[in-house]
PDB file of C-alpha atoms in Angstrom:
ATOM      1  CA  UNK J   1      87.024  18.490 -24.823  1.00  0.00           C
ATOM      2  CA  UNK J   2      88.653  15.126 -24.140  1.00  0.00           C
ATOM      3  CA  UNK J   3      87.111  12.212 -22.638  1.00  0.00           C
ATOM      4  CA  UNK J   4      89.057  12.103 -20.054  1.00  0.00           C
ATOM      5  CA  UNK J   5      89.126  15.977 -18.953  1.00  0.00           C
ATOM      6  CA  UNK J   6      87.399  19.036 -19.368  1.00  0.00           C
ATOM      7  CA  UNK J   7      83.951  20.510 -18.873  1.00  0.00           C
ATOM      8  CA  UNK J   8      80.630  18.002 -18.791  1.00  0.00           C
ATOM      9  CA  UNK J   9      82.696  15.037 -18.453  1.00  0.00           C
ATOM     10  CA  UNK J  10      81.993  12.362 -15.872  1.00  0.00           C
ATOM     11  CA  UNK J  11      83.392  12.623 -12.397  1.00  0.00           C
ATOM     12  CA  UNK J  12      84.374   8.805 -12.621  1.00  0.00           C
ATOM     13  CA  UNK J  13      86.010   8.812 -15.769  1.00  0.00           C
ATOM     14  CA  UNK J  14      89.045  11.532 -13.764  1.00  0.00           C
ATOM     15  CA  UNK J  15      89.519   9.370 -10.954  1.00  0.00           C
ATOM     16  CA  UNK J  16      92.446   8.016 -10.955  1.00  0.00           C
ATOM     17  CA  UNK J  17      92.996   4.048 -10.859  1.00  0.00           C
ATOM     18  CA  UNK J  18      93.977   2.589  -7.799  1.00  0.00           C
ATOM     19  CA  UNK J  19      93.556   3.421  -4.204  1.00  0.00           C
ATOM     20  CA  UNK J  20      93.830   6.685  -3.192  1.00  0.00           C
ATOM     21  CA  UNK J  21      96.830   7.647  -1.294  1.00  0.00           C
ATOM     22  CA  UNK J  22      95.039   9.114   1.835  1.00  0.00           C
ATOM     23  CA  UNK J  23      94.148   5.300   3.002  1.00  0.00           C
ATOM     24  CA  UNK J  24      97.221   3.616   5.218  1.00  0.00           C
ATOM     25  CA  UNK J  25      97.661  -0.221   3.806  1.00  0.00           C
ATOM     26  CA  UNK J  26      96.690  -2.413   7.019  1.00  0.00           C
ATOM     27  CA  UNK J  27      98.271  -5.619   7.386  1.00  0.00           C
ATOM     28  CA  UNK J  28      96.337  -8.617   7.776  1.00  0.00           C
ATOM     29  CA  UNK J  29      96.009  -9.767  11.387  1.00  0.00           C
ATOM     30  CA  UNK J  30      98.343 -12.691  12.425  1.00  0.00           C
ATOM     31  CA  UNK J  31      96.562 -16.162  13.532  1.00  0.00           C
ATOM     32  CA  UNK J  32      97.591 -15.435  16.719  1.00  0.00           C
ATOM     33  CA  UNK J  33      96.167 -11.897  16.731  1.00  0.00           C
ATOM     34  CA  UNK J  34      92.934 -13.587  15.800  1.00  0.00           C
ATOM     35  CA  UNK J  35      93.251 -16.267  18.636  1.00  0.00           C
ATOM     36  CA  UNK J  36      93.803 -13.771  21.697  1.00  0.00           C
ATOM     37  CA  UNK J  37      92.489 -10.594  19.714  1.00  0.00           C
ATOM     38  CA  UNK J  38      93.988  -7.115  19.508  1.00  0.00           C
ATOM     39  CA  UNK J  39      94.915  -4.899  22.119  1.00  0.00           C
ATOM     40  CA  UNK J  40      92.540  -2.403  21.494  1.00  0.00           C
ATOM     41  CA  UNK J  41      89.781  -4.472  21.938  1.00  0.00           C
ATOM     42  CA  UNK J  42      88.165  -4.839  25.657  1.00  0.00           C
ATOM     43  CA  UNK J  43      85.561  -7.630  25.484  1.00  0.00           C
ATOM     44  CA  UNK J  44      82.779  -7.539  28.157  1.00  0.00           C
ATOM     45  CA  UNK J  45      82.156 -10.511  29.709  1.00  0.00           C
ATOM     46  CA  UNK J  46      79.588 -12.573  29.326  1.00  0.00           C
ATOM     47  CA  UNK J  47      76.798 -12.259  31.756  1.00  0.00           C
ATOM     48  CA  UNK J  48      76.516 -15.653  33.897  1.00  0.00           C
ATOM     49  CA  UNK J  49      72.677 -14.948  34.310  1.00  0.00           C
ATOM     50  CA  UNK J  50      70.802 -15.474  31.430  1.00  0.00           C
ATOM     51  CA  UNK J  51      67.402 -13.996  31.783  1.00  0.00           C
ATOM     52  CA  UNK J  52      64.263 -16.531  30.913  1.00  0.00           C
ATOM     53  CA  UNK J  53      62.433 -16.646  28.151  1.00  0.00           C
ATOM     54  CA  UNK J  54      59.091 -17.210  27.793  1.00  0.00           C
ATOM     55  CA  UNK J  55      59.837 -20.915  27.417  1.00  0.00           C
ATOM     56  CA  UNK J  56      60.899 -21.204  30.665  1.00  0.00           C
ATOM     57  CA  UNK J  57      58.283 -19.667  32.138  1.00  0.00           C
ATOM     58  CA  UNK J  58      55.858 -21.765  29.931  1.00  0.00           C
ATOM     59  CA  UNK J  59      54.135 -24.249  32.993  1.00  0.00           C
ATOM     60  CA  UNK J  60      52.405 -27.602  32.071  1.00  0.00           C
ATOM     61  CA  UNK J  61      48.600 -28.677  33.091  1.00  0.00           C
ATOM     62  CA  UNK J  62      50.085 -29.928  36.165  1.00  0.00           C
ATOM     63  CA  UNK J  63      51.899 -26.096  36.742  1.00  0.00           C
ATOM     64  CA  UNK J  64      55.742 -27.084  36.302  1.00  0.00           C
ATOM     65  CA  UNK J  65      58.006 -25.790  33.685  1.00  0.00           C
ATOM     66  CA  UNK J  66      59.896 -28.107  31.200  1.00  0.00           C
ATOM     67  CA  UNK J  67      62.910 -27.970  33.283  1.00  0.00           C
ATOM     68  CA  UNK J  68      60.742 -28.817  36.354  1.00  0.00           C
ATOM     69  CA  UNK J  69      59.824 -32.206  34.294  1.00  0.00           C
ATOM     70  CA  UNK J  70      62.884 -32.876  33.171  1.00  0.00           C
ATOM     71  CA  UNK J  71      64.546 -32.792  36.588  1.00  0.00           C
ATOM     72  CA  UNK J  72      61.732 -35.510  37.523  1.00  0.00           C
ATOM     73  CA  UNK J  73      62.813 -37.765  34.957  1.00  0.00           C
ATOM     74  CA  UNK J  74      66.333 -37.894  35.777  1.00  0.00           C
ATOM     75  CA  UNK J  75      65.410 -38.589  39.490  1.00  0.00           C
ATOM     76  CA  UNK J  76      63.389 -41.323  38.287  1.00  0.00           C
ATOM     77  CA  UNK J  77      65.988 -42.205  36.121  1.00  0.00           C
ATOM     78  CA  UNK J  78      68.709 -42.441  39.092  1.00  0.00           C
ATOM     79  CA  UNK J  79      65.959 -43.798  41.312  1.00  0.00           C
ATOM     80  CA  UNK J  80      66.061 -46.996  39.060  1.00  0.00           C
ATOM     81  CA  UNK J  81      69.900 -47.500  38.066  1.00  0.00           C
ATOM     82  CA  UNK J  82      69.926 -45.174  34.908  1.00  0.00           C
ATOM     83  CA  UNK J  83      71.877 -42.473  34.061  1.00  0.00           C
ATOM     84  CA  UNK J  84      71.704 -38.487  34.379  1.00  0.00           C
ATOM     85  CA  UNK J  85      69.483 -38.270  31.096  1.00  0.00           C
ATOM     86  CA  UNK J  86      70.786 -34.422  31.071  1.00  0.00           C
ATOM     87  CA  UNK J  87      74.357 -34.900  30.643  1.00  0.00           C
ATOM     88  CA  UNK J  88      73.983 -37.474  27.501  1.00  0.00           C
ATOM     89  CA  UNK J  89      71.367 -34.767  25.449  1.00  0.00           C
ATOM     90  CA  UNK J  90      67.604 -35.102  26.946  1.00  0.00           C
ATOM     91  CA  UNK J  91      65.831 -32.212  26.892  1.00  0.00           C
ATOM     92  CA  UNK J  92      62.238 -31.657  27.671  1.00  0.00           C
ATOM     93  CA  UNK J  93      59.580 -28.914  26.064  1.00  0.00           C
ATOM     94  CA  UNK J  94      56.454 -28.467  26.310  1.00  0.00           C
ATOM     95  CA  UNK J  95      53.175 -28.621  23.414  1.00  0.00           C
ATOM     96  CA  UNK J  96      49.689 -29.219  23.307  1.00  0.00           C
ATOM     97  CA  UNK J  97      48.849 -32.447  22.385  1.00  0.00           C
ATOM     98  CA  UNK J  98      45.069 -31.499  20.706  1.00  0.00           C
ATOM     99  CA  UNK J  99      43.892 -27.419  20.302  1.00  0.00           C
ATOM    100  CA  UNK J 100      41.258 -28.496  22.641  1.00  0.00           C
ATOM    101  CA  UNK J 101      43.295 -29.638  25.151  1.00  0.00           C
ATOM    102  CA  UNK J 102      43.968 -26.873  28.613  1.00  0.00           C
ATOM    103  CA  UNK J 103      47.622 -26.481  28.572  1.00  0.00           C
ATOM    104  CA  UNK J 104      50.621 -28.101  27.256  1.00  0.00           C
ATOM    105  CA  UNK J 105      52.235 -31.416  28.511  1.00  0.00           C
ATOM    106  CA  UNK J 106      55.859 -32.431  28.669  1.00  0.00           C
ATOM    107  CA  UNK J 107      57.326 -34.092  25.488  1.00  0.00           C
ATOM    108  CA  UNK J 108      60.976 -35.487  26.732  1.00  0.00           C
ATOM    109  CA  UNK J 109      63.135 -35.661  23.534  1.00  0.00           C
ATOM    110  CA  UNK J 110      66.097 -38.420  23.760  1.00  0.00           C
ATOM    111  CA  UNK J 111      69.496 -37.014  22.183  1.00  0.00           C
ATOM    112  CA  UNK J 112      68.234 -38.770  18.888  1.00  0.00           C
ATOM    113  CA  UNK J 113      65.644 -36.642  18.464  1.00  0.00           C
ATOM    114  CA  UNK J 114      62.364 -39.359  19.094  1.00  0.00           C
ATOM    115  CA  UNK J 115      59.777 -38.094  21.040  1.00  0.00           C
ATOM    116  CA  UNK J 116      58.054 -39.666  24.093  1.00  0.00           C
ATOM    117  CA  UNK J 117      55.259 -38.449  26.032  1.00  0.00           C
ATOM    118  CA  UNK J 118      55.525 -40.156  29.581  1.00  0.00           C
ATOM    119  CA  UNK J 119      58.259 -40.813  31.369  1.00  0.00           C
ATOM    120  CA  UNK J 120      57.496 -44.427  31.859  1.00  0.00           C
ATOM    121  CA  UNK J 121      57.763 -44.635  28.126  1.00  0.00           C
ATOM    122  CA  UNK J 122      61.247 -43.215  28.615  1.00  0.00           C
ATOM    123  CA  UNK J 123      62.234 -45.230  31.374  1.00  0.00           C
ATOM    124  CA  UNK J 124      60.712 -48.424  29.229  1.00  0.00           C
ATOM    125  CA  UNK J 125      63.062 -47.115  26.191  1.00  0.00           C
ATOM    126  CA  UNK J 126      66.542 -47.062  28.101  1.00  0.00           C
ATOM    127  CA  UNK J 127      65.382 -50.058  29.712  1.00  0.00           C
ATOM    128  CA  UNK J 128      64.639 -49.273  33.413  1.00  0.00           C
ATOM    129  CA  UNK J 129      61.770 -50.732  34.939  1.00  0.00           C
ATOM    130  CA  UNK J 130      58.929 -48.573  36.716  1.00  0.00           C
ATOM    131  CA  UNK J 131      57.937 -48.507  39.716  1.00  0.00           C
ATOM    132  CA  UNK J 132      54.980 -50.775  40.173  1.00  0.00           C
ATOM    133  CA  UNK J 133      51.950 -50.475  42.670  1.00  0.00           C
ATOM    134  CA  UNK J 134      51.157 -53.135  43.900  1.00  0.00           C
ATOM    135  CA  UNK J 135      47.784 -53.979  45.791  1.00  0.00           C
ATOM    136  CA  UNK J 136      47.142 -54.183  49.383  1.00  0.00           C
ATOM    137  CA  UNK J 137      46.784 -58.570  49.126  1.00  0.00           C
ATOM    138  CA  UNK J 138      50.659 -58.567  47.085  1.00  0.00           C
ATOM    139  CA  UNK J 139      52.447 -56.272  49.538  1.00  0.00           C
ATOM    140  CA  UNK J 140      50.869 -58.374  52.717  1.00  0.00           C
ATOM    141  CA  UNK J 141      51.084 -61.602  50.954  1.00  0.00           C
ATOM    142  CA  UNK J 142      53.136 -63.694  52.834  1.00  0.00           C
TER     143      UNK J 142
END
């Protein structure tokens, strides 16, 4: 009995070294293969309708989604010479301020990151200036 052969010796100690030759060498796939990918492959295509999540479906105290809010800030936005706060990063989500509090309120997050929970803070941040009421003796004042 050898080490290498014969009864009660290990199955790993016969194999031989190497790959075995049942297993067709591949060749790596170009860059360009990578770029447009193989033949074989048939990609699906993306669906263009993503379905909500529960985010989206998540509705304020005053019953609009975060999307709903954010759409009213960039109308505000336009309304008073600002930009399209969507297109340079703002996004909107919604949180409870306090665990006692009813429902969540919009938080409108600038592409920074900093936090701001009304939208005359926002429009005070990039510099716009609110609407103001004014009372019945300024608008008749004459």
């Amino acid at each position: 009995r050898g080490r290498l052969g014969g009864r009660g010796g290990s199955a790993a100690a016969t194999m031989p070294v190497g790959k075995p030759s049942s297993h067709r060498s591949v060749p790596a796939p170009s860059p360009k293969d990578s770029e447009r990918g193989s033949k074989g492959d048939k990609e699906k295509p993306a669906k263009e309708h993503k379905e909500e999540s529960s985010a989206d479906k998540q509705k304020s105290q005053a019953g609009k989604t975060a999307k709903q809010h954010l759409n009213e800030l960039v109308e505000k936005s336009k309304a008073h010479g600002g930009p399209d706060l969507r297109k340079i990063g703002w996004t909107c989500k919604l949180e409870k301020r306090t665990p006692e509090a009813e429902g969540p309120d919009p938080v409108f997050i600038d592409p920074e990151g900093k936090e701001f929970h009304r939208s005359k803070e926002v429009l005070r941040h990039l510099g716009l200036k609110a609407i103001r009421l004014m009372t019945r003796e300024e608008a008749y004042d004459t």
